[in-house]
Amino acid sequence: MKFPTPGQPVRGSASGQPIMALLDLLGRNWSMGIIWHLNSGPNTFRGIQAYCESISPTTLNKRLKELTTAGFIQRTVDGYSLTHQGKELYEHIYPLGHWARKWAENFKNN
Amino acid sequence: MKFPTPGQPVRGSASGQPIMALLDLLGRNWSMGIIWHLNSGPNTFRGIQAYCESISPTTLNKRLKELTTAGFIQRTVDGYSLTHQGKELYEHIYPLGHWARKWAENFKNN
DNA sequence: AGCTTTGCTACATAAAATGTAGCGAATGAA
DNA sequence: TTCATTCGCTACATTTTATGTAGCAAAGCT
């Protein structure tokens, strides 16, 4: 599998900084959505697929592998779940949730 | 242009929550990288293009339009720059920068 | 033993990104 | 005022990524 080793990003993202490798990974379709969802508890392949309404099994499988390789999620008997690192990452994505509502409101009023 | 109205996501993302519309937008190639970069000050089309090494002018143009429509960036005489909202958004992306370094370290040691 | 659900793979189609070329407008030097 | 650069794009062909549908093997009911 071709996963971006931090510090050696795949698509030639700027300066090769870790942040760019992370943004590259998170900037793929559904990456953040999956992490967001898994924070509410372990879930199955089909469960995640149902949550991310229009994701295809092909892509879901790919994303799950990438996120696993990156150390954000893992597979247990319960299905897929966030690792310790995954939870830490979620903590940093979480504030966007609140803020997104404000943003959406502003957006409507323009 | 087809931009995801918050609450009415484009690609059928889950539950139609604002967060999902936001994640969908930010989850496009280079979206966060552009915001990250613009935080260091206004910049030109070619400047952003140089920073995001492998972005094509086609995609850059598209992202800039989307981010402008979403209210995160604007065009002034200085080129493109973050709006107030864009700066707020950056504040929420920023913590990822520190954390990304830790993550990259962990990753190496596995 | 049958029936359903689950986690995936195969494969064809559609959408998104890249890469290269180049145009018209603005900028700067001679 | 000319000439060469640079700049912000656009066009368009190619490649990459995602979708959509079908279906299979394994596991779990009943």
PDB file of C-alpha atoms (C1' of nucleotides) in Angstrom:
ATOM      1  CA  MET A   1       0.000   0.000   0.000  1.00  0.00           C
ATOM      2  CA  LYS A   2       1.194   3.489  -0.641  1.00  0.00           C
ATOM      3  CA  PHE A   3       0.737   5.487   2.494  1.00  0.00           C
ATOM      4  CA  PRO A   4       2.405   8.809   3.148  1.00  0.00           C
ATOM      5  CA  THR A   5       5.212   8.285   5.591  1.00  0.00           C
ATOM      6  CA  PRO A   6       5.182  11.389   7.732  1.00  0.00           C
ATOM      7  CA  GLY A   7       7.951  13.621   6.590  1.00  0.00           C
ATOM      8  CA  GLN A   8       7.870  12.070   3.154  1.00  0.00           C
ATOM      9  CA  PRO A   9       4.479  13.028   1.781  1.00  0.00           C
ATOM     10  CA  VAL A  10       3.010  11.306  -1.217  1.00  0.00           C
ATOM     11  CA  ARG A  11       1.759  14.021  -3.443  1.00  0.00           C
ATOM     12  CA  GLY A  12       4.714  16.317  -2.994  1.00  0.00           C
ATOM     13  CA  SER A  13       3.041  18.521  -0.438  1.00  0.00           C
ATOM     14  CA  ALA A  14       4.879  21.598   0.698  1.00  0.00           C
ATOM     15  CA  SER A  15       8.077  21.518   2.667  1.00  0.00           C
ATOM     16  CA  GLY A  16       7.594  17.918   3.747  1.00  0.00           C
ATOM     17  CA  GLN A  17       6.547  19.022   7.223  1.00  0.00           C
ATOM     18  CA  PRO A  18       4.638  16.531   9.355  1.00  0.00           C
ATOM     19  CA  ILE A  19       1.622  18.811   9.357  1.00  0.00           C
ATOM     20  CA  MET A  20       1.476  18.593   5.616  1.00  0.00           C
ATOM     21  CA  ALA A  21       1.655  14.831   5.642  1.00  0.00           C
ATOM     22  CA  LEU A  22      -1.166  14.823   8.174  1.00  0.00           C
ATOM     23  CA  LEU A  23      -3.268  17.287   6.225  1.00  0.00           C
ATOM     24  CA  ASP A  24      -2.691  15.234   3.117  1.00  0.00           C
ATOM     25  CA  LEU A  25      -3.971  12.118   4.824  1.00  0.00           C
ATOM     26  CA  LEU A  26      -6.896  13.858   6.498  1.00  0.00           C
ATOM     27  CA  GLY A  27      -7.627  15.644   3.262  1.00  0.00           C
ATOM     28  CA  ARG A  28      -8.764  12.474   1.590  1.00  0.00           C
ATOM     29  CA  ASN A  29     -12.387  11.777   1.099  1.00  0.00           C
ATOM     30  CA  TRP A  30     -14.071  10.627   4.312  1.00  0.00           C
ATOM     31  CA  SER A  31     -10.912  10.394   6.433  1.00  0.00           C
ATOM     32  CA  MET A  32     -12.095  12.853   9.037  1.00  0.00           C
ATOM     33  CA  GLY A  33     -15.673  11.706   8.803  1.00  0.00           C
ATOM     34  CA  ILE A  34     -14.633   8.192   9.749  1.00  0.00           C
ATOM     35  CA  ILE A  35     -12.630   9.375  12.738  1.00  0.00           C
ATOM     36  CA  TRP A  36     -15.446  11.638  13.757  1.00  0.00           C
ATOM     37  CA  HIS A  37     -17.873   8.770  13.665  1.00  0.00           C
ATOM     38  CA  LEU A  38     -15.697   6.196  15.384  1.00  0.00           C
ATOM     39  CA  ASN A  39     -15.386   8.464  18.368  1.00  0.00           C
ATOM     40  CA  SER A  40     -18.911   7.473  19.332  1.00  0.00           C
ATOM     41  CA  GLY A  41     -17.699   3.906  19.773  1.00  0.00           C
ATOM     42  CA  PRO A  42     -16.415   0.898  17.874  1.00  0.00           C
ATOM     43  CA  ASN A  43     -18.278   0.127  14.735  1.00  0.00           C
ATOM     44  CA  THR A  44     -18.443  -2.373  11.921  1.00  0.00           C
ATOM     45  CA  PHE A  45     -17.528  -1.967   8.297  1.00  0.00           C
ATOM     46  CA  ARG A  46     -21.169  -1.892   7.311  1.00  0.00           C
ATOM     47  CA  GLY A  47     -21.964   0.477  10.158  1.00  0.00           C
ATOM     48  CA  ILE A  48     -19.416   3.038   9.059  1.00  0.00           C
ATOM     49  CA  GLN A  49     -20.586   2.612   5.513  1.00  0.00           C
ATOM     50  CA  ALA A  50     -24.129   3.404   6.577  1.00  0.00           C
ATOM     51  CA  TYR A  51     -23.022   6.514   8.441  1.00  0.00           C
ATOM     52  CA  CYS A  52     -20.983   7.846   5.543  1.00  0.00           C
ATOM     53  CA  GLU A  53     -23.940   7.496   3.280  1.00  0.00           C
ATOM     54  CA  SER A  54     -22.311   7.710  -0.094  1.00  0.00           C
ATOM     55  CA  ILE A  55     -18.966   6.063   0.535  1.00  0.00           C
ATOM     56  CA  SER A  56     -18.252   3.047  -1.606  1.00  0.00           C
ATOM     57  CA  PRO A  57     -16.925  -0.163  -0.044  1.00  0.00           C
ATOM     58  CA  THR A  58     -13.830   0.175  -2.178  1.00  0.00           C
ATOM     59  CA  THR A  59     -12.967   3.573  -0.789  1.00  0.00           C
ATOM     60  CA  LEU A  60     -13.971   2.695   2.743  1.00  0.00           C
ATOM     61  CA  ASN A  61     -11.661  -0.271   2.685  1.00  0.00           C
ATOM     62  CA  LYS A  62      -8.841   1.907   1.413  1.00  0.00           C
ATOM     63  CA  ARG A  63      -9.402   4.619   4.003  1.00  0.00           C
ATOM     64  CA  LEU A  64      -9.585   2.069   6.814  1.00  0.00           C
ATOM     65  CA  LYS A  65      -6.272   0.597   5.776  1.00  0.00           C
ATOM     66  CA  GLU A  66      -4.640   4.003   5.549  1.00  0.00           C
ATOM     67  CA  LEU A  67      -5.957   5.121   8.907  1.00  0.00           C
ATOM     68  CA  THR A  68      -4.881   1.848  10.448  1.00  0.00           C
ATOM     69  CA  THR A  69      -1.388   2.169   9.027  1.00  0.00           C
ATOM     70  CA  ALA A  70      -1.246   5.720  10.317  1.00  0.00           C
ATOM     71  CA  GLY A  71      -2.117   4.418  13.766  1.00  0.00           C
ATOM     72  CA  PHE A  72      -5.429   6.184  14.201  1.00  0.00           C
ATOM     73  CA  ILE A  73      -7.715   3.190  14.162  1.00  0.00           C
ATOM     74  CA  GLN A  74      -7.470  -0.519  14.873  1.00  0.00           C
ATOM     75  CA  ARG A  75      -9.501  -3.656  14.452  1.00  0.00           C
ATOM     76  CA  THR A  76     -10.737  -5.516  17.451  1.00  0.00           C
ATOM     77  CA  VAL A  77     -13.470  -8.060  18.038  1.00  0.00           C
ATOM     78  CA  ASP A  78     -15.921  -5.152  18.192  1.00  0.00           C
ATOM     79  CA  GLY A  79     -14.965  -4.016  14.724  1.00  0.00           C
ATOM     80  CA  TYR A  80     -13.048  -0.829  14.020  1.00  0.00           C
ATOM     81  CA  SER A  81     -12.249   1.604  16.787  1.00  0.00           C
ATOM     82  CA  LEU A  82     -10.024   4.572  17.535  1.00  0.00           C
ATOM     83  CA  THR A  83      -6.585   3.917  18.965  1.00  0.00           C
ATOM     84  CA  HIS A  84      -5.134   6.127  21.662  1.00  0.00           C
ATOM     85  CA  GLN A  85      -3.637   8.276  18.936  1.00  0.00           C
ATOM     86  CA  GLY A  86      -6.907   8.309  17.099  1.00  0.00           C
ATOM     87  CA  LYS A  87      -8.649   9.663  20.169  1.00  0.00           C
ATOM     88  CA  GLU A  88      -6.006  12.337  20.522  1.00  0.00           C
ATOM     89  CA  LEU A  89      -6.544  13.288  16.913  1.00  0.00           C
ATOM     90  CA  TYR A  90     -10.280  13.406  17.476  1.00  0.00           C
ATOM     91  CA  GLU A  91      -9.744  15.831  20.328  1.00  0.00           C
ATOM     92  CA  HIS A  92      -8.225  18.189  17.807  1.00  0.00           C
ATOM     93  CA  ILE A  93     -10.945  17.733  15.253  1.00  0.00           C
ATOM     94  CA  TYR A  94     -13.724  17.998  17.793  1.00  0.00           C
ATOM     95  CA  PRO A  95     -13.657  21.801  18.249  1.00  0.00           C
ATOM     96  CA  LEU A  96     -14.508  22.110  14.586  1.00  0.00           C
ATOM     97  CA  GLY A  97     -17.885  20.613  15.390  1.00  0.00           C
ATOM     98  CA  HIS A  98     -19.051  23.529  17.487  1.00  0.00           C
ATOM     99  CA  TRP A  99     -17.509  26.022  15.222  1.00  0.00           C
ATOM    100  CA  ALA A 100     -19.055  24.492  12.133  1.00  0.00           C
ATOM    101  CA  ARG A 101     -22.488  25.402  13.406  1.00  0.00           C
ATOM    102  CA  LYS A 102     -21.557  29.052  13.802  1.00  0.00           C
ATOM    103  CA  TRP A 103     -20.038  28.989  10.356  1.00  0.00           C
ATOM    104  CA  ALA A 104     -23.138  27.459   8.860  1.00  0.00           C
ATOM    105  CA  GLU A 105     -25.276  30.169  10.439  1.00  0.00           C
ATOM    106  CA  ASN A 106     -23.072  32.949   9.096  1.00  0.00           C
ATOM    107  CA  PHE A 107     -23.150  31.328   5.752  1.00  0.00           C
ATOM    108  CA  LYS A 108     -26.937  31.356   5.567  1.00  0.00           C
ATOM    109  CA  ASN A 109     -27.083  35.055   6.385  1.00  0.00           C
ATOM    110  CA  ASN A 110     -24.976  36.062   3.398  1.00  0.00           C
TER     111      ASN A 110
ATOM    112  CA  MET B   1     -20.231  26.640  -9.029  1.00  0.00           C
ATOM    113  CA  LYS B   2     -21.313  23.732  -6.961  1.00  0.00           C
ATOM    114  CA  PHE B   3     -20.375  24.410  -3.390  1.00  0.00           C
ATOM    115  CA  PRO B   4     -21.771  22.521  -0.443  1.00  0.00           C
ATOM    116  CA  THR B   5     -24.307  24.684   1.298  1.00  0.00           C
ATOM    117  CA  PRO B   6     -23.875  23.835   4.946  1.00  0.00           C
ATOM    118  CA  GLY B   7     -26.662  21.542   5.933  1.00  0.00           C
ATOM    119  CA  GLN B   8     -27.041  20.340   2.392  1.00  0.00           C
ATOM    120  CA  PRO B   9     -23.810  18.508   1.722  1.00  0.00           C
ATOM    121  CA  VAL B  10     -22.673  17.723  -1.771  1.00  0.00           C
ATOM    122  CA  ARG B  11     -21.592  14.169  -1.747  1.00  0.00           C
ATOM    123  CA  GLY B  12     -24.327  12.932   0.527  1.00  0.00           C
ATOM    124  CA  SER B  13     -22.239  13.030   3.654  1.00  0.00           C
ATOM    125  CA  ALA B  14     -23.754  11.656   6.800  1.00  0.00           C
ATOM    126  CA  SER B  15     -26.694  13.222   8.580  1.00  0.00           C
ATOM    127  CA  GLY B  16     -26.307  16.554   6.839  1.00  0.00           C
ATOM    128  CA  GLN B  17     -24.789  18.089   9.950  1.00  0.00           C
ATOM    129  CA  PRO B  18     -22.781  21.277   9.528  1.00  0.00           C
ATOM    130  CA  ILE B  19     -19.683  19.483  10.734  1.00  0.00           C
ATOM    131  CA  MET B  20     -19.995  17.060   7.897  1.00  0.00           C
ATOM    132  CA  ALA B  21     -20.375  19.800   5.342  1.00  0.00           C
ATOM    133  CA  LEU B  22     -17.274  21.416   6.794  1.00  0.00           C
ATOM    134  CA  LEU B  23     -15.294  18.194   6.843  1.00  0.00           C
ATOM    135  CA  ASP B  24     -16.359  17.547   3.285  1.00  0.00           C
ATOM    136  CA  LEU B  25     -15.053  20.914   2.184  1.00  0.00           C
ATOM    137  CA  LEU B  26     -11.854  20.704   4.217  1.00  0.00           C
ATOM    138  CA  GLY B  27     -11.419  17.139   3.066  1.00  0.00           C
ATOM    139  CA  ARG B  28     -10.717  18.192  -0.469  1.00  0.00           C
ATOM    140  CA  ASN B  29      -7.224  18.156  -1.783  1.00  0.00           C
ATOM    141  CA  TRP B  30      -5.174  21.106  -0.493  1.00  0.00           C
ATOM    142  CA  SER B  31      -8.053  22.929   1.258  1.00  0.00           C
ATOM    143  CA  MET B  32      -6.415  22.890   4.656  1.00  0.00           C
ATOM    144  CA  GLY B  33      -2.957  23.367   3.231  1.00  0.00           C
ATOM    145  CA  ILE B  34      -4.056  26.607   1.607  1.00  0.00           C
ATOM    146  CA  ILE B  35      -5.586  27.917   4.810  1.00  0.00           C
ATOM    147  CA  TRP B  36      -2.535  26.836   6.734  1.00  0.00           C
ATOM    148  CA  HIS B  37      -0.297  28.725   4.369  1.00  0.00           C
ATOM    149  CA  LEU B  38      -2.371  31.867   4.094  1.00  0.00           C
ATOM    150  CA  ASN B  39      -2.178  32.320   7.830  1.00  0.00           C
ATOM    151  CA  SER B  40       1.384  33.515   7.373  1.00  0.00           C
ATOM    152  CA  GLY B  41       0.036  36.452   5.387  1.00  0.00           C
ATOM    153  CA  PRO B  42      -1.626  37.377   2.103  1.00  0.00           C
ATOM    154  CA  ASN B  43      -0.235  35.652  -0.910  1.00  0.00           C
ATOM    155  CA  THR B  44      -0.570  35.494  -4.667  1.00  0.00           C
ATOM    156  CA  PHE B  45      -1.909  32.723  -6.839  1.00  0.00           C
ATOM    157  CA  ARG B  46       1.576  31.799  -7.945  1.00  0.00           C
ATOM    158  CA  GLY B  47       2.843  32.032  -4.383  1.00  0.00           C
ATOM    159  CA  ILE B  48       0.308  29.571  -3.065  1.00  0.00           C
ATOM    160  CA  GLN B  49       0.980  27.358  -6.033  1.00  0.00           C
ATOM    161  CA  ALA B  50       4.677  27.337  -5.197  1.00  0.00           C
ATOM    162  CA  TYR B  51       3.989  26.454  -1.571  1.00  0.00           C
ATOM    163  CA  CYS B  52       1.674  23.598  -2.439  1.00  0.00           C
ATOM    164  CA  GLU B  53       4.286  22.128  -4.661  1.00  0.00           C
ATOM    165  CA  SER B  54       2.254  19.726  -6.716  1.00  0.00           C
ATOM    166  CA  ILE B  55      -1.074  21.516  -6.976  1.00  0.00           C
ATOM    167  CA  SER B  56      -2.215  22.257 -10.504  1.00  0.00           C
ATOM    168  CA  PRO B  57      -3.489  25.707 -11.450  1.00  0.00           C
ATOM    169  CA  THR B  58      -6.829  24.125 -12.299  1.00  0.00           C
ATOM    170  CA  THR B  59      -7.304  22.697  -8.858  1.00  0.00           C
ATOM    171  CA  LEU B  60      -5.902  25.726  -7.097  1.00  0.00           C
ATOM    172  CA  ASN B  61      -8.361  27.944  -8.890  1.00  0.00           C
ATOM    173  CA  LYS B  62     -11.202  25.652  -7.910  1.00  0.00           C
ATOM    174  CA  ARG B  63     -10.162  25.479  -4.251  1.00  0.00           C
ATOM    175  CA  LEU B  64      -9.763  29.238  -4.062  1.00  0.00           C
ATOM    176  CA  LYS B  65     -13.255  29.761  -5.403  1.00  0.00           C
ATOM    177  CA  GLU B  66     -14.722  27.243  -2.980  1.00  0.00           C
ATOM    178  CA  LEU B  67     -12.913  28.682   0.009  1.00  0.00           C
ATOM    179  CA  THR B  68     -13.949  32.167  -1.035  1.00  0.00           C
ATOM    180  CA  THR B  69     -17.573  31.140  -1.367  1.00  0.00           C
ATOM    181  CA  ALA B  70     -17.366  29.470   2.019  1.00  0.00           C
ATOM    182  CA  GLY B  71     -16.122  32.742   3.468  1.00  0.00           C
ATOM    183  CA  PHE B  72     -12.705  31.598   4.581  1.00  0.00           C
ATOM    184  CA  ILE B  73     -10.588  33.609   2.193  1.00  0.00           C
ATOM    185  CA  GLN B  74     -10.932  36.777   0.153  1.00  0.00           C
ATOM    186  CA  ARG B  75      -9.141  38.620  -2.596  1.00  0.00           C
ATOM    187  CA  THR B  76      -7.633  41.992  -1.917  1.00  0.00           C
ATOM    188  CA  VAL B  77      -4.981  44.081  -3.620  1.00  0.00           C
ATOM    189  CA  ASP B  78      -2.398  41.964  -1.811  1.00  0.00           C
ATOM    190  CA  GLY B  79      -3.741  38.792  -3.354  1.00  0.00           C
ATOM    191  CA  TYR B  80      -5.546  36.138  -1.383  1.00  0.00           C
ATOM    192  CA  SER B  81      -5.852  36.333   2.364  1.00  0.00           C
ATOM    193  CA  LEU B  82      -7.803  34.837   5.243  1.00  0.00           C
ATOM    194  CA  THR B  83     -11.056  36.466   6.250  1.00  0.00           C
ATOM    195  CA  HIS B  84     -12.037  36.807   9.881  1.00  0.00           C
ATOM    196  CA  GLN B  85     -13.765  33.465   9.629  1.00  0.00           C
ATOM    197  CA  GLY B  86     -10.758  32.000   7.910  1.00  0.00           C
ATOM    198  CA  LYS B  87      -8.563  33.063  10.816  1.00  0.00           C
ATOM    199  CA  GLU B  88     -10.989  31.494  13.245  1.00  0.00           C
ATOM    200  CA  LEU B  89     -10.866  28.297  11.264  1.00  0.00           C
ATOM    201  CA  TYR B  90      -7.089  28.400  11.278  1.00  0.00           C
ATOM    202  CA  GLU B  91      -7.128  28.632  15.050  1.00  0.00           C
ATOM    203  CA  HIS B  92      -8.840  25.258  15.052  1.00  0.00           C
ATOM    204  CA  ILE B  93      -6.492  23.690  12.575  1.00  0.00           C
ATOM    205  CA  TYR B  94      -3.397  25.096  14.207  1.00  0.00           C
ATOM    206  CA  PRO B  95      -3.205  22.646  17.136  1.00  0.00           C
ATOM    207  CA  LEU B  96      -2.826  19.858  14.611  1.00  0.00           C
ATOM    208  CA  GLY B  97       0.540  21.318  13.712  1.00  0.00           C
ATOM    209  CA  HIS B  98       2.128  20.563  17.073  1.00  0.00           C
ATOM    210  CA  TRP B  99       0.420  17.279  17.351  1.00  0.00           C
ATOM    211  CA  ALA B 100       1.477  16.198  13.880  1.00  0.00           C
ATOM    212  CA  ARG B 101       5.078  16.256  14.978  1.00  0.00           C
ATOM    213  CA  LYS B 102       4.404  13.931  17.894  1.00  0.00           C
ATOM    214  CA  TRP B 103       2.444  11.674  15.588  1.00  0.00           C
ATOM    215  CA  ALA B 104       5.243  11.584  13.053  1.00  0.00           C
ATOM    216  CA  GLU B 105       7.697  10.603  15.791  1.00  0.00           C
ATOM    217  CA  ASN B 106       5.493   7.802  17.029  1.00  0.00           C
ATOM    218  CA  PHE B 107       5.056   6.641  13.515  1.00  0.00           C
ATOM    219  CA  LYS B 108       8.774   6.338  12.918  1.00  0.00           C
ATOM    220  CA  ASN B 109       9.244   4.220  16.035  1.00  0.00           C
ATOM    221  CA  ASN B 110       6.838   1.539  14.875  1.00  0.00           C
TER     222      ASN B 110
ATOM    223  C1'  DA C   1     -29.368 -27.435   7.026  1.00  0.00           C
ATOM    224  C1'  DG C   2     -30.989 -23.123   5.293  1.00  0.00           C
ATOM    225  C1'  DC C   3     -31.163 -17.849   5.571  1.00  0.00           C
ATOM    226  C1'  DT C   4     -29.051 -13.511   6.701  1.00  0.00           C
ATOM    227  C1'  DT C   5     -25.552 -10.512   7.715  1.00  0.00           C
ATOM    228  C1'  DT C   6     -20.735  -9.103   7.405  1.00  0.00           C
ATOM    229  C1'  DG C   7     -16.355  -7.845   5.489  1.00  0.00           C
ATOM    230  C1'  DC C   8     -14.642  -7.419   1.758  1.00  0.00           C
ATOM    231  C1'  DT C   9     -13.021  -7.887  -3.688  1.00  0.00           C
ATOM    232  C1'  DA C  10     -13.773  -7.196  -8.865  1.00  0.00           C
ATOM    233  C1'  DC C  11     -14.690  -4.424 -12.296  1.00  0.00           C
ATOM    234  C1'  DA C  12     -16.861  -0.995 -15.063  1.00  0.00           C
ATOM    235  C1'  DT C  13     -18.137   4.042 -14.924  1.00  0.00           C
ATOM    236  C1'  DA C  14     -17.846   8.730 -13.275  1.00  0.00           C
ATOM    237  C1'  DA C  15     -15.594  12.454 -11.011  1.00  0.00           C
ATOM    238  C1'  DA C  16     -11.562  14.905  -9.501  1.00  0.00           C
ATOM    239  C1'  DA C  17      -6.702  16.076  -9.853  1.00  0.00           C
ATOM    240  C1'  DT C  18      -2.506  16.621 -12.535  1.00  0.00           C
ATOM    241  C1'  DG C  19       0.527  18.490 -16.246  1.00  0.00           C
ATOM    242  C1'  DT C  20       1.502  21.264 -19.988  1.00  0.00           C
ATOM    243  C1'  DA C  21       0.622  24.960 -23.020  1.00  0.00           C
ATOM    244  C1'  DG C  22      -0.642  29.346 -23.568  1.00  0.00           C
ATOM    245  C1'  DC C  23      -3.502  33.840 -23.508  1.00  0.00           C
ATOM    246  C1'  DG C  24      -4.618  38.587 -22.100  1.00  0.00           C
ATOM    247  C1'  DA C  25      -3.633  42.014 -18.569  1.00  0.00           C
ATOM    248  C1'  DA C  26      -0.535  44.267 -15.521  1.00  0.00           C
ATOM    249  C1'  DT C  27       4.250  45.466 -14.165  1.00  0.00           C
ATOM    250  C1'  DG C  28       8.985  46.964 -14.900  1.00  0.00           C
ATOM    251  C1'  DA C  29      13.150  48.129 -17.159  1.00  0.00           C
ATOM    252  C1'  DA C  30      15.434  50.500 -21.285  1.00  0.00           C
TER     253       DA C  30
ATOM    254  C1'  DT D   1       6.904  53.489 -26.010  1.00  0.00           C
ATOM    255  C1'  DT D   2       8.562  49.273 -26.757  1.00  0.00           C
ATOM    256  C1'  DC D   3       9.926  44.819 -25.105  1.00  0.00           C
ATOM    257  C1'  DA D   4      10.294  41.241 -21.941  1.00  0.00           C
ATOM    258  C1'  DT D   5       8.460  39.292 -17.528  1.00  0.00           C
ATOM    259  C1'  DT D   6       5.368  38.046 -14.466  1.00  0.00           C
ATOM    260  C1'  DC D   7       0.720  37.033 -13.052  1.00  0.00           C
ATOM    261  C1'  DG D   8      -3.841  35.098 -12.788  1.00  0.00           C
ATOM    262  C1'  DC D   9      -5.961  32.309 -14.835  1.00  0.00           C
ATOM    263  C1'  DT D  10      -8.285  28.878 -18.805  1.00  0.00           C
ATOM    264  C1'  DA D  11      -8.209  24.742 -22.113  1.00  0.00           C
ATOM    265  C1'  DC D  12      -7.573  20.301 -22.678  1.00  0.00           C
ATOM    266  C1'  DA D  13      -5.582  15.793 -22.634  1.00  0.00           C
ATOM    267  C1'  DT D  14      -4.039  12.256 -19.220  1.00  0.00           C
ATOM    268  C1'  DT D  15      -3.905  10.075 -14.863  1.00  0.00           C
ATOM    269  C1'  DT D  16      -5.637   9.160 -10.371  1.00  0.00           C
ATOM    270  C1'  DT D  17      -9.295   8.598  -7.188  1.00  0.00           C
ATOM    271  C1'  DA D  18     -14.010   7.621  -6.022  1.00  0.00           C
ATOM    272  C1'  DT D  19     -18.493   5.630  -6.989  1.00  0.00           C
ATOM    273  C1'  DG D  20     -21.870   1.891  -7.931  1.00  0.00           C
ATOM    274  C1'  DT D  21     -23.270  -2.631  -8.520  1.00  0.00           C
ATOM    275  C1'  DA D  22     -22.601  -7.427  -8.143  1.00  0.00           C
ATOM    276  C1'  DG D  23     -21.215 -11.012  -5.664  1.00  0.00           C
ATOM    277  C1'  DC D  24     -18.329 -14.331  -2.803  1.00  0.00           C
ATOM    278  C1'  DA D  25     -16.518 -16.654   1.339  1.00  0.00           C
ATOM    279  C1'  DA D  26     -16.926 -16.722   6.301  1.00  0.00           C
ATOM    280  C1'  DA D  27     -19.561 -16.206  10.434  1.00  0.00           C
ATOM    281  C1'  DG D  28     -23.848 -16.112  13.036  1.00  0.00           C
ATOM    282  C1'  DC D  29     -28.670 -17.014  13.735  1.00  0.00           C
ATOM    283  C1'  DT D  30     -32.976 -20.294  13.862  1.00  0.00           C
TER     284       DT D  30
END
